CSV table of C-alpha atoms and ligand atoms in Angstrom, one decimal:
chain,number,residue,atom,x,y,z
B,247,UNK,CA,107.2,-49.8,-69.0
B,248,UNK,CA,105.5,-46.6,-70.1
B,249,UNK,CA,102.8,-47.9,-72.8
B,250,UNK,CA,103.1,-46.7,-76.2
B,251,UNK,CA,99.1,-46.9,-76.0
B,252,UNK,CA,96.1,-46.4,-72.9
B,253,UNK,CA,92.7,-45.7,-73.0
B,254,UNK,CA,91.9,-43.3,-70.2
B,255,UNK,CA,88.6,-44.1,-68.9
B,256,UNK,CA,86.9,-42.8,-65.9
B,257,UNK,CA,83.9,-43.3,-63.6
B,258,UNK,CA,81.8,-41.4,-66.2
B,259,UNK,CA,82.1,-44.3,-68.9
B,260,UNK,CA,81.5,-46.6,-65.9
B,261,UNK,CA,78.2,-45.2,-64.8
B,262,UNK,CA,76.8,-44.9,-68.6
B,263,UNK,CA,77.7,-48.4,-69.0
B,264,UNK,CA,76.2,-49.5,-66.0
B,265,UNK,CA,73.0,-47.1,-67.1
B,266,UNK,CA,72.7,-49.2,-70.2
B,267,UNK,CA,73.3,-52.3,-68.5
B,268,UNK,CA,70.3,-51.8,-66.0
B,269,UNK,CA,68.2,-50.6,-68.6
B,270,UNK,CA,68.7,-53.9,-70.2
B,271,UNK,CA,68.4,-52.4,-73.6
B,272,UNK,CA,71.9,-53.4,-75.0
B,273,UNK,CA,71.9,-53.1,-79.0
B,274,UNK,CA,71.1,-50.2,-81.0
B,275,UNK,CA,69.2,-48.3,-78.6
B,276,UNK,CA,69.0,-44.4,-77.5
B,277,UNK,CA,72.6,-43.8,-76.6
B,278,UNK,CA,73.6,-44.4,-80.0
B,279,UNK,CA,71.7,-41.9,-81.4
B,280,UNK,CA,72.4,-39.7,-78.4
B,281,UNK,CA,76.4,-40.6,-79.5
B,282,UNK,CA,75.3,-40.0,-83.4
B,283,UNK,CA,73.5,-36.5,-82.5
B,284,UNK,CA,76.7,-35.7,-80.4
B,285,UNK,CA,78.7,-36.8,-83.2
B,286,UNK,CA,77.6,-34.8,-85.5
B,287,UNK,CA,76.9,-31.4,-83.7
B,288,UNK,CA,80.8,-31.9,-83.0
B,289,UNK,CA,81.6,-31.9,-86.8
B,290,UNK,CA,78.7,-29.6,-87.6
B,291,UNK,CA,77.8,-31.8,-90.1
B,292,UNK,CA,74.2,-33.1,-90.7
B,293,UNK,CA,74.4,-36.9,-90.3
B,294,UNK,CA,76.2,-39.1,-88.6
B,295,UNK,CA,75.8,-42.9,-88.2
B,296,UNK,CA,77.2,-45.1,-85.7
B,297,UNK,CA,78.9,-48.4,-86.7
B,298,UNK,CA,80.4,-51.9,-85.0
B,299,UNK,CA,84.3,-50.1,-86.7
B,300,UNK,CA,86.3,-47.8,-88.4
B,301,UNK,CA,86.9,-50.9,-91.4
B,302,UNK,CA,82.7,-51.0,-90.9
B,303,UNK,CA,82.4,-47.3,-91.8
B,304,UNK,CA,84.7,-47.3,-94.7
B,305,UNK,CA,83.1,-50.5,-96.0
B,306,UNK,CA,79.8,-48.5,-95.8
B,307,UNK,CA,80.7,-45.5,-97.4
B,308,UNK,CA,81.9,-47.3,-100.5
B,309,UNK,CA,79.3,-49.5,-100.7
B,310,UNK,CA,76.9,-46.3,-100.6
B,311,UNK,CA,78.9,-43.9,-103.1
B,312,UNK,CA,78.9,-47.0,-104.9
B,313,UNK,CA,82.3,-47.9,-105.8
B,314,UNK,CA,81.4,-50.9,-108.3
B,315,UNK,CA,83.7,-53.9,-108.5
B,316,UNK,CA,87.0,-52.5,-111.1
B,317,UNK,CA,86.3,-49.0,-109.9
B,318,UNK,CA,89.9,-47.4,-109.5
B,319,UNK,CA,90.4,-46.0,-105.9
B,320,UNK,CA,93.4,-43.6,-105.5
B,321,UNK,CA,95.0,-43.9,-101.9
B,322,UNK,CA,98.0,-43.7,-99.8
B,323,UNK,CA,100.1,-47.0,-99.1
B,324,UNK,CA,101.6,-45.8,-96.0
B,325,UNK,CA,98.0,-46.5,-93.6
B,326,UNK,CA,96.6,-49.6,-91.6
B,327,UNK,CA,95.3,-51.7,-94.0
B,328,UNK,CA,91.7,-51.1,-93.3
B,329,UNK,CA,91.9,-48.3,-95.4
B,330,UNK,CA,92.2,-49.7,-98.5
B,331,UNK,CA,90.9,-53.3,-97.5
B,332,UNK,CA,87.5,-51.5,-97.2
B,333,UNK,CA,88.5,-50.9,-101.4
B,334,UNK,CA,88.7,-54.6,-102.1
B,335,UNK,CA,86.0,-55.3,-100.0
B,336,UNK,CA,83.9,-54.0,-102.9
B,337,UNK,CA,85.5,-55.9,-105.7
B,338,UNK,CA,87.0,-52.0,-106.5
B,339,UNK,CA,91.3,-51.8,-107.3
B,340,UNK,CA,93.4,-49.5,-105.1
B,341,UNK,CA,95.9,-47.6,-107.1
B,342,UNK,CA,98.7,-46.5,-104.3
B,343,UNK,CA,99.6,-43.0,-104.8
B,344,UNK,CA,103.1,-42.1,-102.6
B,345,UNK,CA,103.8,-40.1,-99.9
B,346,UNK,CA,104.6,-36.5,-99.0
B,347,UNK,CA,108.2,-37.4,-97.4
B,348,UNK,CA,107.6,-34.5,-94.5
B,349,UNK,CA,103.2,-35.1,-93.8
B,350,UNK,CA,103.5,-38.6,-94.3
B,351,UNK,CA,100.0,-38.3,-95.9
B,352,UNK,CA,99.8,-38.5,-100.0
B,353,UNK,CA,101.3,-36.1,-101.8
B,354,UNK,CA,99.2,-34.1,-104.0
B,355,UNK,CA,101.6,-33.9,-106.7
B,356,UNK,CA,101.7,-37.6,-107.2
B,357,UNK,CA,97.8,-37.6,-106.9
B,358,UNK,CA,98.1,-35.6,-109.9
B,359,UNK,CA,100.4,-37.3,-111.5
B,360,UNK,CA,98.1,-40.5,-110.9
B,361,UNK,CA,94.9,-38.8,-112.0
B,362,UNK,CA,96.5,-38.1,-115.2
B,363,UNK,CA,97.5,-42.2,-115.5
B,364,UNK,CA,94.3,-43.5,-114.3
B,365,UNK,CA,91.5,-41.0,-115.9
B,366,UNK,CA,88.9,-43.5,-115.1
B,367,UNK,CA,89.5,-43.8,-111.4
B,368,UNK,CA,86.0,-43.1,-109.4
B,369,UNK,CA,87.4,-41.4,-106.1
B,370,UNK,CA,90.2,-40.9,-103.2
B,371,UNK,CA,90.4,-42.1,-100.5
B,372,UNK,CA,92.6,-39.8,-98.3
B,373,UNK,CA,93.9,-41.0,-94.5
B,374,UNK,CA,94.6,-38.0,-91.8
B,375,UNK,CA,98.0,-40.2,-91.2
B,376,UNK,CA,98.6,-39.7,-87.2
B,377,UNK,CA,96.2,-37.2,-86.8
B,378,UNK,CA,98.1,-34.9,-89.6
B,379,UNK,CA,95.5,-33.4,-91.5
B,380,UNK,CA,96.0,-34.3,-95.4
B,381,UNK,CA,96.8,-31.2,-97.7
B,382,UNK,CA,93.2,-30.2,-98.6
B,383,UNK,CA,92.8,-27.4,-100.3
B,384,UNK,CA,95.3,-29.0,-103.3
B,385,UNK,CA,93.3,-32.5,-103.0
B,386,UNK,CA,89.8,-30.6,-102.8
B,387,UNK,CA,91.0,-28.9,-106.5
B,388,UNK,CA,92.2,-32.1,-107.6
B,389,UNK,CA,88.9,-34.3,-107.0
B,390,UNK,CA,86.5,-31.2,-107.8
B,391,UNK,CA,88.1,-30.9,-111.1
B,392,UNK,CA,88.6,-34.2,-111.9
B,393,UNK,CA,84.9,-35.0,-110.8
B,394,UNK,CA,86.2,-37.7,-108.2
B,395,UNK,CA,84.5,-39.0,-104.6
B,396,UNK,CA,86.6,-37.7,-101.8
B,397,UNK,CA,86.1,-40.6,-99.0
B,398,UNK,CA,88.3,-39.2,-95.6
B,399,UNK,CA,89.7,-41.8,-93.0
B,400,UNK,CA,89.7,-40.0,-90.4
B,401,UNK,CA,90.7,-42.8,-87.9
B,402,UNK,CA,93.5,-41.4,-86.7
B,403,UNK,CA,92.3,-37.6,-86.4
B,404,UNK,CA,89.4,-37.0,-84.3
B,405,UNK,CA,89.3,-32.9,-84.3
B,406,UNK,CA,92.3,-32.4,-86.3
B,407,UNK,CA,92.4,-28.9,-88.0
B,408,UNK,CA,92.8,-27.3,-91.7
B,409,UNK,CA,93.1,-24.4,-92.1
B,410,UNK,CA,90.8,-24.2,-88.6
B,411,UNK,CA,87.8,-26.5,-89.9
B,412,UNK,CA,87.6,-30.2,-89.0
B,413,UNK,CA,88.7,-32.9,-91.3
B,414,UNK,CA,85.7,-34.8,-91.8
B,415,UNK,CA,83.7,-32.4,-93.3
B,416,UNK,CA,85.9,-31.8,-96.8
B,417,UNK,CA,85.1,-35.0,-98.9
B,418,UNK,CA,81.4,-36.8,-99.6
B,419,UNK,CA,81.8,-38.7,-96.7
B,420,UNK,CA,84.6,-39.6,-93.9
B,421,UNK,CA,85.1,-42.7,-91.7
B,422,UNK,CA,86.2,-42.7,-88.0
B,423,UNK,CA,87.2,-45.2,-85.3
B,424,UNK,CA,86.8,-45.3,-81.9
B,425,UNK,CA,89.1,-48.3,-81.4
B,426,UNK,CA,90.9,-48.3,-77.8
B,427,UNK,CA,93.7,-46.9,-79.0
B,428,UNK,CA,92.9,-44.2,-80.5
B,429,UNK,CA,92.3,-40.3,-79.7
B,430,UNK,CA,89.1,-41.3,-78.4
B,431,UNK,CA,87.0,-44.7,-77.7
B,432,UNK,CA,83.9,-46.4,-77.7
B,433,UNK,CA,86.0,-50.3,-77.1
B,434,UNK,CA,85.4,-51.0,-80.5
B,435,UNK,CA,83.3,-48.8,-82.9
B,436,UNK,CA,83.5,-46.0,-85.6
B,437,UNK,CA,81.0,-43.4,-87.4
B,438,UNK,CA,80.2,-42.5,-90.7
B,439,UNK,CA,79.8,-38.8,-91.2
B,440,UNK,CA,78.6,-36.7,-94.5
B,441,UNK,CA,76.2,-34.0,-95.3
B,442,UNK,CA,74.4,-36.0,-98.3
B,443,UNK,CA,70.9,-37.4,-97.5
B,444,UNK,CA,71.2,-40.0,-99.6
B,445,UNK,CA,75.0,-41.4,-98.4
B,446,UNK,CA,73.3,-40.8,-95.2
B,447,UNK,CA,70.3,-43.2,-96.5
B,448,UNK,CA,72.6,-45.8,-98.2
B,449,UNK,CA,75.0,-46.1,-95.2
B,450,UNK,CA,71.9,-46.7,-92.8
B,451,UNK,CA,70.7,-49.8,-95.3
B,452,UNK,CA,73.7,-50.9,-95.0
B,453,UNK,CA,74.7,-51.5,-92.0
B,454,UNK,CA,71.6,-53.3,-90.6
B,455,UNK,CA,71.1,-55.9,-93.4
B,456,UNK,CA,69.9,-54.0,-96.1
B,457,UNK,CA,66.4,-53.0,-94.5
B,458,UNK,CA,64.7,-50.3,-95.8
B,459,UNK,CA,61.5,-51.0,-93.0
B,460,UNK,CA,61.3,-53.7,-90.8
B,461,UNK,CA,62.0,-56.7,-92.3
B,462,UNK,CA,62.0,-55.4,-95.7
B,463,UNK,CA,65.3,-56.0,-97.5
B,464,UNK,CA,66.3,-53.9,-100.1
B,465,UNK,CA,69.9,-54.4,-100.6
B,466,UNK,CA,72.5,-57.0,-99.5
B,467,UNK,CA,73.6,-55.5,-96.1
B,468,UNK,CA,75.6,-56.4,-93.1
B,469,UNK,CA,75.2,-56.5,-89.3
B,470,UNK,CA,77.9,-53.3,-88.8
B,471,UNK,CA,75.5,-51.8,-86.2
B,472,UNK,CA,77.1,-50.2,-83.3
B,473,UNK,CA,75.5,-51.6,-79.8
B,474,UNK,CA,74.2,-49.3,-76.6
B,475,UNK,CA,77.3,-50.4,-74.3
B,476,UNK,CA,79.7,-48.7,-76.9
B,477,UNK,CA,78.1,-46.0,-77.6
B,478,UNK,CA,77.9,-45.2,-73.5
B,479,UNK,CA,81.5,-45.2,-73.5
B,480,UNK,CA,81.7,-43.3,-76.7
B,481,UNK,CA,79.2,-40.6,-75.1
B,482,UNK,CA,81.2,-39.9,-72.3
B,483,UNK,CA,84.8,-39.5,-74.4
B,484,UNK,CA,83.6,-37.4,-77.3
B,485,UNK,CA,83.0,-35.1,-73.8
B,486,UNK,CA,86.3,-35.4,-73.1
B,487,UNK,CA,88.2,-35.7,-76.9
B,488,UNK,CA,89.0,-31.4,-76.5
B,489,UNK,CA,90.7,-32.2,-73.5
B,490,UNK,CA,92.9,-35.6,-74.0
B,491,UNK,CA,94.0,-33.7,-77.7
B,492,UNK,CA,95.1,-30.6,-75.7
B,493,UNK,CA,97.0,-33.3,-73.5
B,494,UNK,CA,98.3,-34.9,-76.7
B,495,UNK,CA,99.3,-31.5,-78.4
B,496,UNK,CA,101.2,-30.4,-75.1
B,497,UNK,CA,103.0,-33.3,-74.5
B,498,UNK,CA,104.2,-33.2,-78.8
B,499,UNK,CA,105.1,-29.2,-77.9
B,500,UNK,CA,107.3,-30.8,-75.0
B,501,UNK,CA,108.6,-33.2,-77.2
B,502,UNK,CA,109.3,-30.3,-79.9
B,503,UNK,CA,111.5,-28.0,-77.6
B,504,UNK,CA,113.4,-30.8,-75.8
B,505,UNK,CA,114.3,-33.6,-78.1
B,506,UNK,CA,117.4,-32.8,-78.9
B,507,UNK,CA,119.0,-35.6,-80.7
B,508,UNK,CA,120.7,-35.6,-84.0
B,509,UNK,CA,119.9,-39.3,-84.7
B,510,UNK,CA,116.0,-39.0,-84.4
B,511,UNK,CA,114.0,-36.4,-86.7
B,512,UNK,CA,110.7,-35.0,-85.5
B,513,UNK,CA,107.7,-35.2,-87.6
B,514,UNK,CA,106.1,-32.3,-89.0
B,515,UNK,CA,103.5,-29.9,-88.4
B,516,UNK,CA,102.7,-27.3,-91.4
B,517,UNK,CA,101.2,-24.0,-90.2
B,518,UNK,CA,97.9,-24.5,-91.3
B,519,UNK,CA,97.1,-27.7,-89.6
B,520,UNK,CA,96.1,-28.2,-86.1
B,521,UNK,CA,97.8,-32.2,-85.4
B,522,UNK,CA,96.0,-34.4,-83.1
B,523,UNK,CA,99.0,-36.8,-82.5
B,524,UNK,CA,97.4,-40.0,-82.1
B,525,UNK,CA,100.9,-41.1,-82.6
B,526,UNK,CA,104.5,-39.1,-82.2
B,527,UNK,CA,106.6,-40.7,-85.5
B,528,UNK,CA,110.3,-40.2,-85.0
B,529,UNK,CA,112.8,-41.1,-87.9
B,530,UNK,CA,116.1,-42.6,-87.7
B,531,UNK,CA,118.5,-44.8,-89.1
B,532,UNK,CA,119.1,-48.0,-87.4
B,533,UNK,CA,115.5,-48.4,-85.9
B,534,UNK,CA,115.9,-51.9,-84.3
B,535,UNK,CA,118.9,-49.9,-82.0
B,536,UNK,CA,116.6,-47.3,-80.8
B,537,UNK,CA,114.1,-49.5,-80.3
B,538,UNK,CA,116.3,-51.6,-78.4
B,539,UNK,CA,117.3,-48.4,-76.4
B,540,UNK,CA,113.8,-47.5,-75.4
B,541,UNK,CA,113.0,-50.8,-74.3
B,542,UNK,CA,116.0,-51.4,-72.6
B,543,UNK,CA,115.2,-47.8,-70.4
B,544,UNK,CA,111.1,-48.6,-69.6
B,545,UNK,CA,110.2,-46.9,-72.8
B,546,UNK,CA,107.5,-48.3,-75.0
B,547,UNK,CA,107.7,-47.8,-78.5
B,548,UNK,CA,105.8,-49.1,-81.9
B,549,UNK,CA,106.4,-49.2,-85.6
B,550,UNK,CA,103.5,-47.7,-87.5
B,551,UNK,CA,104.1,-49.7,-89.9
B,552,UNK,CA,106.8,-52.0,-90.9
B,553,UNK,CA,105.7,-52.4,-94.9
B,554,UNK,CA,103.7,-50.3,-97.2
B,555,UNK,CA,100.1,-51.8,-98.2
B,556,UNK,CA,101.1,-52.7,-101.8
B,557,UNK,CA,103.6,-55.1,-100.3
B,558,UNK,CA,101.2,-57.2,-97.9
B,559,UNK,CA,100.8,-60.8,-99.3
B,560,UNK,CA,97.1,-60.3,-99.4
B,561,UNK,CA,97.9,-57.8,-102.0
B,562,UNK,CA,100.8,-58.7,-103.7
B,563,UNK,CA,99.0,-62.2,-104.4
B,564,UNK,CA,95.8,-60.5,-105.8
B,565,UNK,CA,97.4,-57.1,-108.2
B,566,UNK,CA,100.9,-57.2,-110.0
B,567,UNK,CA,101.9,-53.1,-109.4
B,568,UNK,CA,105.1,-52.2,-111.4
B,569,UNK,CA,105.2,-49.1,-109.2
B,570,UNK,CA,107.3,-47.9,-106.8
B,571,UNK,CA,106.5,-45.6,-103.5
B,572,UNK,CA,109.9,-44.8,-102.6
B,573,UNK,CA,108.8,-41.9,-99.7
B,574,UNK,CA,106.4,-44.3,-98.1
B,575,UNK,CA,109.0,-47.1,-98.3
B,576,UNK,CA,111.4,-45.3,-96.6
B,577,UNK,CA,109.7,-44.1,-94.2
B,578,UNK,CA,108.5,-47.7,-93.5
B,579,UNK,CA,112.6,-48.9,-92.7
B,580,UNK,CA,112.7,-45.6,-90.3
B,581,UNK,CA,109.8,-44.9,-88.4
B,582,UNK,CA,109.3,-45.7,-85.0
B,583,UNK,CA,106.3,-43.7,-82.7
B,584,UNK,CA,106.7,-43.0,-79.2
B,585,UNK,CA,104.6,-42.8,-76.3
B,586,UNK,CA,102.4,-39.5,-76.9
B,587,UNK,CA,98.8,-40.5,-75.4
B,588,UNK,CA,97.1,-38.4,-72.9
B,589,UNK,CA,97.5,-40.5,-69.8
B,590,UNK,CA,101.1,-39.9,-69.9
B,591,UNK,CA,102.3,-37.9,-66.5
B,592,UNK,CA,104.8,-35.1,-66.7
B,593,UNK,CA,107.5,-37.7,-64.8
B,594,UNK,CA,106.4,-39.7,-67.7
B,595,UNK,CA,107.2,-37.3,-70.1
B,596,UNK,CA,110.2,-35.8,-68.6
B,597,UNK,CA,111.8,-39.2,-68.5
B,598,UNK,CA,110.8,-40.1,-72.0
B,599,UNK,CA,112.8,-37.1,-73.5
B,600,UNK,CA,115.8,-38.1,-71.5
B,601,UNK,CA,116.0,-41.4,-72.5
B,602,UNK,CA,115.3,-40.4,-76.4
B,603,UNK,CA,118.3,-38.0,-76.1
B,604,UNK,CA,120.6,-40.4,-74.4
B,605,UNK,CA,120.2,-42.8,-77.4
B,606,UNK,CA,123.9,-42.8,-79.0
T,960,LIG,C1,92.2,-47.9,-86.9
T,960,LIG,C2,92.2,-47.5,-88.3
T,960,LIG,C3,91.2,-48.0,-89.1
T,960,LIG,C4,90.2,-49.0,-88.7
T,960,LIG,O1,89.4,-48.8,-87.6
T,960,LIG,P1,88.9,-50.0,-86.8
T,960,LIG,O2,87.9,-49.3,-85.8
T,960,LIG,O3,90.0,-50.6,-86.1
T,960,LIG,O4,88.2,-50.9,-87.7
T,960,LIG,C5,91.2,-47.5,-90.4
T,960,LIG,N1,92.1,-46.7,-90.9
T,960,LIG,C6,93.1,-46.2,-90.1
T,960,LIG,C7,94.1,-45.2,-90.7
T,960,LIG,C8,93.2,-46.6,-88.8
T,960,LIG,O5,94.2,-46.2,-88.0
């Protein structure tokens, strides 16, 4: 079975580990501010800290902005739910704004639309859906003028391009992960990046309990720090994140020119973005088929994600939305990714687009 999903890890991640292992110094330590420094000098962006998640650096960034209990949030429902489970964790309300039906990422005319609705919402909370950058130079006009926080979750899109700069660095403040399965990883981890001294500041209390100084607690905080065996691994991949996207990129190009089936639609890729394909999201009609198809032939596939946000339990039990998301509800019934990761060989490839284009 080719693996919809593989970290590629190599003896350089080994020896770091084993480096902090020796040392014996395993929780925050240098290497996380060597991974922080790193981190930041990637983005070109003035802070970055190191967290235990990606749902730890979203939670942080609210908590810092503040977003107060009631504060309106406006944010995609097509995303994992961390994204706007970091909303509720701060008491704040989520209002779902739908889809572009060709990015996958929220439209900016419905974001417009929901501005208009809810003029008392405090920010947007934008997600790089797949490693697609979001359309920023309409949601930068929209949150300028409407004097809204512009949080990015950037999870999914380590290095993704707009308009050739780095998404990460439009908003007051972006979240990444560096779970195993994506672009790049630390095992479990994520960073908070943002070019305000005081995010920056708030961020830092937060994540280690609230302490201002040792032992002095100013705010109600949390343990989200990230430990020295992560950020070893993490180190050594952020080397490597240029190449394993390049890999990604290539293998979507190969994808591009050679799927040639009239049951599956390719996702899109405006001009002005550079996608990171963290995953490749095909569309088509009777999904549990294909699926069945690819299994059947070695082929590992997933469904990113079988039901909009809105339409969890968790919160259909807590909010009572009238509205509809018909784009990201569709695209929910069609979507199915396939194996696009960089550890994927040419055979692997090769064989992938010829089982995709046999599916009848
Ligand atoms: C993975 C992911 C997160 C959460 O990151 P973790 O490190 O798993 O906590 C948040 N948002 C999106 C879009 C993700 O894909």
């Amino acid at each position: 079975m080719i693996n919809i999903a593989e970290p590629q890890i190599g003896v350089e991640e080994i020896q770091k580990v084993t480096e902090v292992l020796k040392s014996k110094i395993l929780a925050q330590g240098e290497f996380v501010y060597q991974f922080e420094t790193s981190f930041a000098k990637f983005l070109d962006i003035e802070f970055a800290a190191a967290v235990s998640s990606g749902t730890a650096a979203l939670h942080a960034i609210m908590a810092a902005l503040p977003i107060y209990p009631g504060d309106k949030v406006l944010t995609t429902p097509f995303s994992f739910v961390a994204s706007s489970n970091a909303v509720l964790y701060c008491g704040a309300v989520p209002v779902f704004v739908d889809i572009d039906p060709n990015t996958y990422n929220i439209s900016p005319a419905a974001l417009e639309e929901a501005i208009k609705k809810h003029p008392d919402a405090k920010a947007v909370l934008v997600v790089h859906i797949f490693g697609l950058p979001s359309d920023m130079d309409d949601i930068c006009y929209l949150t300028k003028k409407n004097k809204l926080y512009l949080i990015e979750d950037c999870a999914q899109a380590h290095g993704a391009l707009y308009k050739g700069r780095k998404v990460g660095t439009f908003g007051e403040a972006a979240a990444f992960s560096f779970y195993s399965t994506k672009n790049i990883t630390s095992g479990e981890g994520g960073m908070v990046v943002t070019s305000s001294p005081e995010i920056n500041r708030k961020v830092r209390m937060f994540i280690n309990h609230g302490q201002s100084k040792k032992y002095q607690h100013d705010i109600l905080g949390y343990n989200y720090r990230m430990s020295n065996i992560h950020a070893a691994i993490g180190i050594e991949q952020l080397k490597k994140l240029g190449e394993f996207n390049q890999k990604r990129i290539l293998n979507a190009q190969y994808y591009y020119k050679n799927i040639k089936n009239k049951k599956v639609v390719l996702p899109y890729t405006p001009k002005e973005s550079t996608h990171v394909y963290h995953q490749f999201v095909l569309q088509t009609e009777n999904r549990k088929k294909f699926i069945k198809h690819l299994h059947e032939n070695g082929v590992g596939s997933a469904v990113h994600y079988p039901e909009i946000i809105p339409r969890q339990k968790l919160y259909r039990d807590r909010f009572n939305y009238r509205e509809k998301w018909p784009a990201a509800e569709k695209l929910c019934r069609r979507c199915v990714s396939i194996p696009v990761h960089q550890g994927l060989t040419e055979q692997q490839f090769r064989y992938i687009v010829k089982v995709v284009n046999s599916y009848a």
